[in-house]
mmCIF file of C-alpha atoms in Angstrom:
data_model
loop_
_atom_site.group_PDB
_atom_site.id
_atom_site.type_symbol
_atom_site.label_atom_id
_atom_site.label_comp_id
_atom_site.label_asym_id
_atom_site.label_seq_id
_atom_site.Cartn_x
_atom_site.Cartn_y
_atom_site.Cartn_z
ATOM 1 C CA MET A 30 35.989 -35.730 -20.300
ATOM 2 C CA ARG A 31 39.214 -33.726 -20.660
ATOM 3 C CA ALA A 32 38.899 -30.297 -19.143
ATOM 4 C CA ASP A 33 39.485 -27.339 -21.453
ATOM 5 C CA PRO A 34 38.084 -23.812 -21.699
ATOM 6 C CA THR A 35 35.492 -24.854 -24.274
ATOM 7 C CA ASP A 36 33.970 -27.777 -22.414
ATOM 8 C CA ARG A 37 30.185 -27.946 -22.421
ATOM 9 C CA ILE A 38 27.705 -29.145 -19.829
ATOM 10 C CA SER A 39 26.131 -32.499 -20.650
ATOM 11 C CA PRO A 40 22.336 -32.530 -21.072
ATOM 12 C CA THR A 41 22.176 -35.224 -18.390
ATOM 13 C CA ALA A 42 23.711 -32.853 -15.829
ATOM 14 C CA TYR A 43 20.878 -30.398 -16.361
ATOM 15 C CA ALA A 44 18.230 -33.135 -16.485
ATOM 16 C CA THR A 45 19.372 -34.913 -13.315
ATOM 17 C CA GLY A 46 19.662 -31.562 -11.545
ATOM 18 C CA TYR A 47 15.983 -30.963 -12.199
ATOM 19 C CA LEU A 48 15.146 -34.565 -11.247
ATOM 20 C CA TRP A 49 16.607 -33.980 -7.772
ATOM 21 C CA TYR A 50 14.525 -30.802 -7.470
ATOM 22 C CA ARG A 51 11.368 -32.560 -8.655
ATOM 23 C CA HIS A 52 11.799 -35.178 -5.912
ATOM 24 C CA GLY A 53 12.539 -32.691 -3.136
ATOM 25 C CA LEU A 54 16.302 -33.338 -2.942
ATOM 26 C CA SER A 55 17.387 -29.961 -4.286
ATOM 27 C CA PRO A 56 16.227 -26.358 -3.698
ATOM 28 C CA ALA A 57 14.705 -24.106 -6.343
ATOM 29 C CA GLU A 58 17.910 -22.054 -6.318
ATOM 30 C CA LEU A 59 19.651 -24.871 -8.238
ATOM 31 C CA VAL A 60 16.972 -25.127 -10.934
ATOM 32 C CA THR A 61 18.082 -24.010 -14.382
ATOM 33 C CA PRO A 62 15.994 -23.189 -17.468
ATOM 34 C CA GLN A 63 17.881 -25.908 -19.332
ATOM 35 C CA GLY A 64 17.024 -28.456 -16.654
ATOM 36 C CA ARG A 65 13.357 -27.533 -16.661
ATOM 37 C CA ARG A 66 13.252 -27.873 -20.456
ATOM 38 C CA LEU A 67 15.222 -31.132 -20.631
ATOM 39 C CA ASP A 68 13.143 -32.693 -17.881
ATOM 40 C CA ARG A 69 10.292 -33.079 -20.336
ATOM 41 C CA GLY A 70 12.500 -35.272 -22.532
ATOM 42 C CA PHE A 71 13.805 -37.112 -19.496
ATOM 43 C CA ARG A 72 10.267 -37.923 -18.371
ATOM 44 C CA ALA A 73 9.482 -39.226 -21.858
ATOM 45 C CA LEU A 74 12.572 -41.443 -21.618
ATOM 46 C CA THR A 75 11.422 -42.652 -18.221
ATOM 47 C CA ARG A 76 8.001 -43.615 -19.556
ATOM 48 C CA LEU A 77 9.475 -45.420 -22.566
ATOM 49 C CA THR A 78 11.940 -47.265 -20.342
ATOM 50 C CA ARG A 79 9.114 -48.375 -18.052
ATOM 51 C CA VAL A 80 7.150 -49.740 -21.032
ATOM 52 C CA LEU A 81 10.103 -51.600 -22.592
ATOM 53 C CA SER A 82 11.788 -52.966 -19.482
ATOM 54 C CA GLY A 83 9.493 -52.428 -16.521
ATOM 55 C CA VAL A 84 12.302 -50.407 -14.949
ATOM 56 C CA SER A 85 11.618 -47.112 -13.189
ATOM 57 C CA LEU A 86 14.497 -44.796 -14.033
ATOM 58 C CA ASP A 87 13.415 -42.411 -11.260
ATOM 59 C CA ALA A 88 13.576 -45.226 -8.702
ATOM 60 C CA MET A 89 17.043 -46.195 -9.906
ATOM 61 C CA MET A 90 18.347 -42.628 -9.727
ATOM 62 C CA LEU A 91 16.812 -41.966 -6.326
ATOM 63 C CA ALA A 92 18.094 -45.258 -4.910
ATOM 64 C CA ARG A 93 21.663 -44.510 -5.933
ATOM 65 C CA HIS A 94 21.487 -40.930 -4.642
ATOM 66 C CA LYS A 95 19.920 -41.734 -1.280
ATOM 67 C CA GLY A 96 22.055 -44.839 -0.845
ATOM 68 C CA ILE A 97 25.280 -42.883 -1.219
ATOM 69 C CA ASP A 98 23.917 -40.261 1.194
ATOM 70 C CA ALA A 99 23.141 -42.931 3.783
ATOM 71 C CA VAL A 100 26.600 -44.542 3.762
ATOM 72 C CA LEU A 101 28.320 -41.142 3.749
ATOM 73 C CA MET A 102 26.300 -39.896 6.732
ATOM 74 C CA ARG A 103 27.072 -43.078 8.651
ATOM 75 C CA ALA A 104 30.805 -42.429 8.166
ATOM 76 C CA ILE A 105 30.506 -38.765 9.181
ATOM 77 C CA ASP A 106 28.418 -39.655 12.240
ATOM 78 C CA ALA A 107 31.075 -42.196 13.257
ATOM 79 C CA GLY A 108 33.782 -39.529 13.012
ATOM 80 C CA GLU A 109 35.635 -41.364 10.255
ATOM 81 C CA VAL A 110 35.565 -38.554 7.694
ATOM 82 C CA THR A 111 35.203 -34.793 7.947
ATOM 83 C CA GLN A 112 36.201 -33.900 4.371
ATOM 84 C CA ILE A 113 34.364 -34.808 1.173
ATOM 85 C CA ILE A 114 35.384 -34.502 -2.467
ATOM 86 C CA GLU A 115 32.519 -35.129 -4.887
ATOM 87 C CA ILE A 116 33.810 -35.702 -8.421
ATOM 88 C CA ALA A 117 31.524 -34.620 -11.289
ATOM 89 C CA ALA A 118 29.042 -33.237 -8.758
ATOM 90 C CA GLY A 119 26.947 -31.548 -11.451
ATOM 91 C CA LEU A 120 23.845 -29.845 -10.082
ATOM 92 C CA SER A 121 23.409 -32.246 -7.183
ATOM 93 C CA ALA A 122 22.534 -30.588 -3.875
ATOM 94 C CA ARG A 123 24.320 -33.220 -1.789
ATOM 95 C CA GLY A 124 27.028 -30.795 -0.721
ATOM 96 C CA LEU A 125 24.442 -28.279 0.387
ATOM 97 C CA ARG A 126 22.414 -30.886 2.289
ATOM 98 C CA MET A 127 25.496 -32.237 4.062
ATOM 99 C CA ARG A 128 26.662 -28.766 5.053
ATOM 100 C CA GLN A 129 23.195 -27.897 6.355
ATOM 101 C CA ARG A 130 23.159 -31.102 8.383
ATOM 102 C CA TYR A 131 26.718 -31.057 9.752
ATOM 103 C CA GLY A 132 27.724 -27.389 9.593
ATOM 104 C CA GLU A 133 31.332 -26.666 10.569
ATOM 105 C CA ARG A 134 31.981 -30.354 11.266
ATOM 106 C CA ILE A 135 32.723 -30.994 7.596
ATOM 107 C CA THR A 136 34.425 -29.464 4.561
ATOM 108 C CA TYR A 137 32.743 -30.212 1.244
ATOM 109 C CA LEU A 138 34.386 -29.767 -2.166
ATOM 110 C CA GLU A 139 32.095 -30.024 -5.176
ATOM 111 C CA THR A 140 34.186 -30.594 -8.287
ATOM 112 C CA ASP A 141 33.521 -30.700 -12.010
ATOM 113 C CA LEU A 142 34.784 -29.445 -15.366
ATOM 114 C CA PRO A 143 35.021 -25.658 -15.889
ATOM 115 C CA ALA A 144 31.615 -24.922 -17.468
ATOM 116 C CA MET A 145 29.695 -26.757 -14.753
ATOM 117 C CA VAL A 146 31.886 -25.259 -12.019
ATOM 118 C CA ALA A 147 31.104 -21.761 -13.288
ATOM 119 C CA THR A 148 27.364 -22.529 -13.373
ATOM 120 C CA LYS A 149 27.240 -24.235 -9.971
ATOM 121 C CA ARG A 150 29.397 -21.607 -8.298
ATOM 122 C CA ARG A 151 27.189 -18.813 -9.621
ATOM 123 C CA LEU A 152 24.005 -20.505 -8.394
ATOM 124 C CA LEU A 153 25.414 -21.208 -4.929
ATOM 125 C CA GLU A 154 27.013 -17.770 -4.601
ATOM 126 C CA ASN A 155 23.755 -16.052 -5.561
ATOM 127 C CA ALA A 156 22.040 -17.962 -2.761
ATOM 128 C CA GLY A 157 24.822 -17.118 -0.284
ATOM 129 C CA TRP A 158 25.687 -20.761 0.354
ATOM 130 C CA LEU A 159 29.418 -20.953 -0.392
ATOM 131 C CA SER A 160 32.120 -20.627 2.271
ATOM 132 C CA THR A 161 35.642 -21.810 3.001
ATOM 133 C CA ARG A 162 34.084 -25.110 4.084
ATOM 134 C CA HIS A 163 31.856 -25.477 1.034
ATOM 135 C CA ARG A 164 33.651 -24.799 -2.223
ATOM 136 C CA VAL A 165 33.175 -25.511 -5.920
ATOM 137 C CA VAL A 166 36.453 -26.233 -7.709
ATOM 138 C CA GLU A 167 37.616 -27.468 -11.091
ATOM 139 C CA LEU A 168 38.709 -31.088 -11.330
ATOM 140 C CA ASP A 169 39.409 -33.306 -14.324
ATOM 141 C CA ALA A 170 38.953 -36.902 -13.177
ATOM 142 C CA LEU A 171 41.210 -38.093 -16.017
ATOM 143 C CA ALA A 172 44.173 -35.844 -15.171
ATOM 144 C CA GLU A 173 47.257 -37.600 -13.814
ATOM 145 C CA GLU A 174 48.810 -34.322 -12.647
ATOM 146 C CA GLY A 175 48.336 -30.577 -12.717
ATOM 147 C CA SER A 176 46.130 -28.128 -10.835
ATOM 148 C CA ARG A 177 42.901 -29.839 -11.929
ATOM 149 C CA SER A 178 43.999 -33.340 -10.915
ATOM 150 C CA LEU A 179 42.435 -35.131 -7.960
ATOM 151 C CA ALA A 180 45.820 -35.189 -6.225
ATOM 152 C CA ALA A 181 46.147 -31.401 -6.462
ATOM 153 C CA VAL A 182 42.618 -30.776 -5.196
ATOM 154 C CA ALA A 183 43.158 -33.208 -2.308
ATOM 155 C CA ARG A 184 46.282 -31.311 -1.245
ATOM 156 C CA THR A 185 44.060 -28.363 -0.285
ATOM 157 C CA LEU A 186 42.528 -30.476 2.501
ATOM 158 C CA ASP A 187 43.772 -31.288 6.013
ATOM 159 C CA PRO A 188 45.993 -34.422 5.760
ATOM 160 C CA ASN A 189 45.202 -35.260 9.387
ATOM 161 C CA GLN A 190 41.463 -35.677 8.818
ATOM 162 C CA GLY A 191 39.607 -38.487 7.053
ATOM 163 C CA VAL A 192 38.343 -37.980 3.510
ATOM 164 C CA ALA A 193 35.463 -39.374 1.467
ATOM 165 C CA ILE A 194 35.524 -39.327 -2.343
ATOM 166 C CA ILE A 195 32.289 -39.720 -4.310
ATOM 167 C CA THR A 196 31.668 -40.497 -7.984
ATOM 168 C CA GLU A 197 27.934 -40.680 -8.579
ATOM 169 C CA GLY A 198 26.786 -41.229 -12.151
ATOM 170 C CA LEU A 199 30.291 -40.959 -13.606
ATOM 171 C CA MET A 200 31.986 -44.325 -13.945
ATOM 172 C CA ASN A 201 29.580 -45.842 -16.460
ATOM 173 C CA TYR A 202 30.520 -43.150 -18.988
ATOM 174 C CA LEU A 203 34.147 -44.346 -18.912
ATOM 175 C CA ASP A 204 35.625 -47.271 -20.833
ATOM 176 C CA PRO A 205 37.233 -50.000 -18.662
ATOM 177 C CA ASP A 206 40.824 -48.762 -18.935
ATOM 178 C CA THR A 207 39.871 -45.153 -18.226
ATOM 179 C CA ALA A 208 37.693 -46.182 -15.284
ATOM 180 C CA ALA A 209 40.531 -48.259 -13.828
ATOM 181 C CA GLY A 210 42.791 -45.202 -14.019
ATOM 182 C CA VAL A 211 40.272 -43.065 -12.135
ATOM 183 C CA TRP A 212 39.872 -45.732 -9.443
ATOM 184 C CA ARG A 213 43.654 -46.054 -9.137
ATOM 185 C CA ARG A 214 44.055 -42.303 -8.607
ATOM 186 C CA ILE A 215 41.263 -42.286 -6.027
ATOM 187 C CA ALA A 216 42.911 -45.115 -4.068
ATOM 188 C CA GLN A 217 46.290 -43.355 -4.189
ATOM 189 C CA VAL A 218 44.828 -40.121 -2.837
ATOM 190 C CA MET A 219 42.850 -41.856 -0.098
ATOM 191 C CA ARG A 220 46.005 -43.501 1.254
ATOM 192 C CA GLN A 221 47.387 -40.042 2.072
ATOM 193 C CA PHE A 222 44.712 -39.535 4.748
ATOM 194 C CA PRO A 223 44.237 -41.345 8.087
ATOM 195 C CA ALA A 224 40.879 -42.668 6.849
ATOM 196 C CA GLY A 225 39.556 -42.888 3.309
ATOM 197 C CA LEU A 226 36.112 -43.787 2.011
ATOM 198 C CA TYR A 227 35.111 -44.149 -1.634
ATOM 199 C CA LEU A 228 31.422 -44.190 -2.604
ATOM 200 C CA SER A 229 29.789 -44.749 -5.981
ATOM 201 C CA ASP A 230 26.761 -46.196 -7.684
ATOM 202 C CA LEU A 231 27.395 -49.621 -9.210
ATOM 203 C CA TYR A 232 25.639 -51.849 -11.741
ATOM 204 C CA LEU A 233 26.212 -55.560 -12.315
ATOM 205 C CA LEU A 234 25.866 -57.451 -15.577
ATOM 206 C CA GLN A 235 24.259 -60.419 -13.833
ATOM 207 C CA GLU A 236 21.350 -58.174 -12.825
ATOM 208 C CA ASN A 237 21.039 -56.065 -15.956
ATOM 209 C CA ARG A 238 21.405 -58.429 -18.902
ATOM 210 C CA ASN A 239 17.800 -59.115 -19.938
ATOM 211 C CA VAL A 240 16.306 -57.793 -23.170
ATOM 212 C CA GLY A 241 14.390 -55.022 -21.437
ATOM 213 C CA MET A 242 17.491 -53.694 -19.677
ATOM 214 C CA LEU A 243 19.516 -53.869 -22.894
ATOM 215 C CA ALA A 244 16.834 -51.788 -24.623
ATOM 216 C CA PHE A 245 16.901 -49.357 -21.720
ATOM 217 C CA GLY A 246 20.671 -49.039 -22.076
ATOM 218 C CA LYS A 247 20.441 -48.189 -25.761
ATOM 219 C CA ILE A 248 17.780 -45.541 -25.127
ATOM 220 C CA LEU A 249 19.889 -44.016 -22.358
ATOM 221 C CA GLU A 250 22.922 -43.891 -24.654
ATOM 222 C CA LEU A 251 20.891 -41.859 -27.137
ATOM 223 C CA PHE A 252 19.900 -39.412 -24.405
ATOM 224 C CA VAL A 253 23.429 -38.996 -23.025
ATOM 225 C CA ARG A 254 24.934 -38.950 -26.538
ATOM 226 C CA GLY A 255 27.594 -41.491 -25.713
ATOM 227 C CA ARG A 256 28.316 -45.087 -24.842
ATOM 228 C CA MET A 257 27.594 -46.525 -21.411
ATOM 229 C CA TYR A 258 29.683 -49.274 -19.778
ATOM 230 C CA VAL A 259 28.882 -51.861 -17.105
ATOM 231 C CA HIS A 260 32.224 -52.794 -15.590
ATOM 232 C CA PHE A 261 31.506 -55.824 -13.415
ATOM 233 C CA GLN A 262 29.772 -59.185 -13.697
ATOM 234 C CA ASN A 263 29.099 -59.772 -9.982
ATOM 235 C CA PRO A 264 30.185 -58.615 -6.483
ATOM 236 C CA ALA A 265 33.095 -61.086 -6.366
ATOM 237 C CA GLN A 266 34.557 -59.504 -9.497
ATOM 238 C CA VAL A 267 34.127 -56.029 -7.995
ATOM 239 C CA ARG A 268 36.141 -57.031 -4.939
ATOM 240 C CA GLU A 269 38.832 -58.818 -6.954
ATOM 241 C CA ARG A 270 39.473 -55.977 -9.416
ATOM 242 C CA LEU A 271 39.301 -53.122 -6.928
ATOM 243 C CA ARG A 272 41.705 -54.899 -4.579
ATOM 244 C CA ARG A 273 44.181 -55.172 -7.449
ATOM 245 C CA ILE A 274 43.796 -51.435 -8.056
ATOM 246 C CA GLY A 275 44.566 -50.575 -4.436
ATOM 247 C CA PHE A 276 41.401 -50.728 -2.321
ATOM 248 C CA ARG A 277 41.404 -53.062 0.677
ATOM 249 C CA HIS A 278 37.950 -53.192 2.247
ATOM 250 C CA ILE A 279 35.126 -53.359 -0.275
ATOM 251 C CA LYS A 280 31.387 -53.659 0.290
ATOM 252 C CA VAL A 281 28.726 -53.883 -2.399
ATOM 253 C CA HIS A 282 25.454 -52.853 -0.767
ATOM 254 C CA ARG A 283 22.099 -53.989 -2.092
ATOM 255 C CA THR A 284 19.574 -51.186 -1.888
ATOM 256 C CA GLN A 285 17.229 -53.606 -0.115
ATOM 257 C CA THR A 286 19.625 -53.697 2.854
ATOM 258 C CA LEU A 287 19.845 -49.938 3.411
ATOM 259 C CA GLU A 288 17.003 -48.396 5.379
ATOM 260 C CA ALA A 289 17.124 -45.213 3.293
ATOM 261 C CA THR A 290 16.539 -47.120 0.031
ATOM 262 C CA ARG A 291 14.447 -50.108 1.091
ATOM 263 C CA ALA A 292 11.186 -48.675 -0.229
ATOM 264 C CA LEU A 293 12.804 -47.714 -3.543
ATOM 265 C CA ALA A 294 14.263 -51.216 -3.862
ATOM 266 C CA ALA A 295 10.717 -52.590 -3.919
ATOM 267 C CA VAL A 296 10.291 -50.873 -7.308
ATOM 268 C CA ARG A 297 11.944 -52.448 -10.317
ATOM 269 C CA GLY A 298 14.841 -50.154 -11.089
ATOM 270 C CA GLY A 299 15.567 -49.256 -7.491
ATOM 271 C CA ASP A 300 16.729 -52.845 -7.065
ATOM 272 C CA ARG A 301 19.084 -52.734 -10.088
ATOM 273 C CA VAL A 302 21.674 -50.397 -8.608
ATOM 274 C CA ARG A 303 24.205 -51.207 -5.888
ATOM 275 C CA ILE A 304 26.120 -48.835 -3.624
ATOM 276 C CA LEU A 305 29.872 -49.335 -3.672
ATOM 277 C CA GLU A 306 31.749 -48.629 -0.425
ATOM 278 C CA ALA A 307 35.525 -49.060 -0.581
ATOM 279 C CA ARG A 308 38.341 -48.158 1.789
ATOM 280 C CA THR A 309 42.120 -48.177 1.682
#
């Protein structure tokens, strides 16, 4: 995860980028040859996962993506936040969709490690979609200080406007101590703004402990070439630990309760992800 000039783009970043395109959540301008090629392997993984566990990986991914969108748009519509920092944004088109929807009402910073930033910036610049209110910048989620730290990136925003910080698909790659450090830094930054909203996908051990889900986890680890972590047993533990870290108001949304994800929650997989909403 440490940023350095030689960092490489994870295969999952390319594969998920093409997944969003395949489901109509991303334009063709963000499609890469690597994503198109890796999508074949990702579809094979999806089929194998469905056979072993009954879980639809597509439904899970779409539920987390659309669920985060829904809670973010509710906060923007309510006037709570006008600035968004998406950590490890990859090839997601969320920033583009939000800017198209809200225009000059919001500022959107897509952040990632250098190789992905260079790729994403090139794709968006070629399409003419970047501006002072929609930028792609380098950020190392593990950095305590320095120009690539979350604190430094946040200082480029208006301290008098509310901010939302998003980590989709990131936290389960981090071991518990590292994840706690990222959450602590997010909470510290959010307290510097009049309103702060943190959004992430979330998985609970109590819902993902059966044999099929364990098999799914092992297959996914092979695809991502690394270990995956599930950090919480149940919603009560989420609230207890995140309050200790520095968050005050914490909601753990079931996808069944959000209108945008209700249909996906009817599919096994779409019901296995929660949407975390936390405030300071």
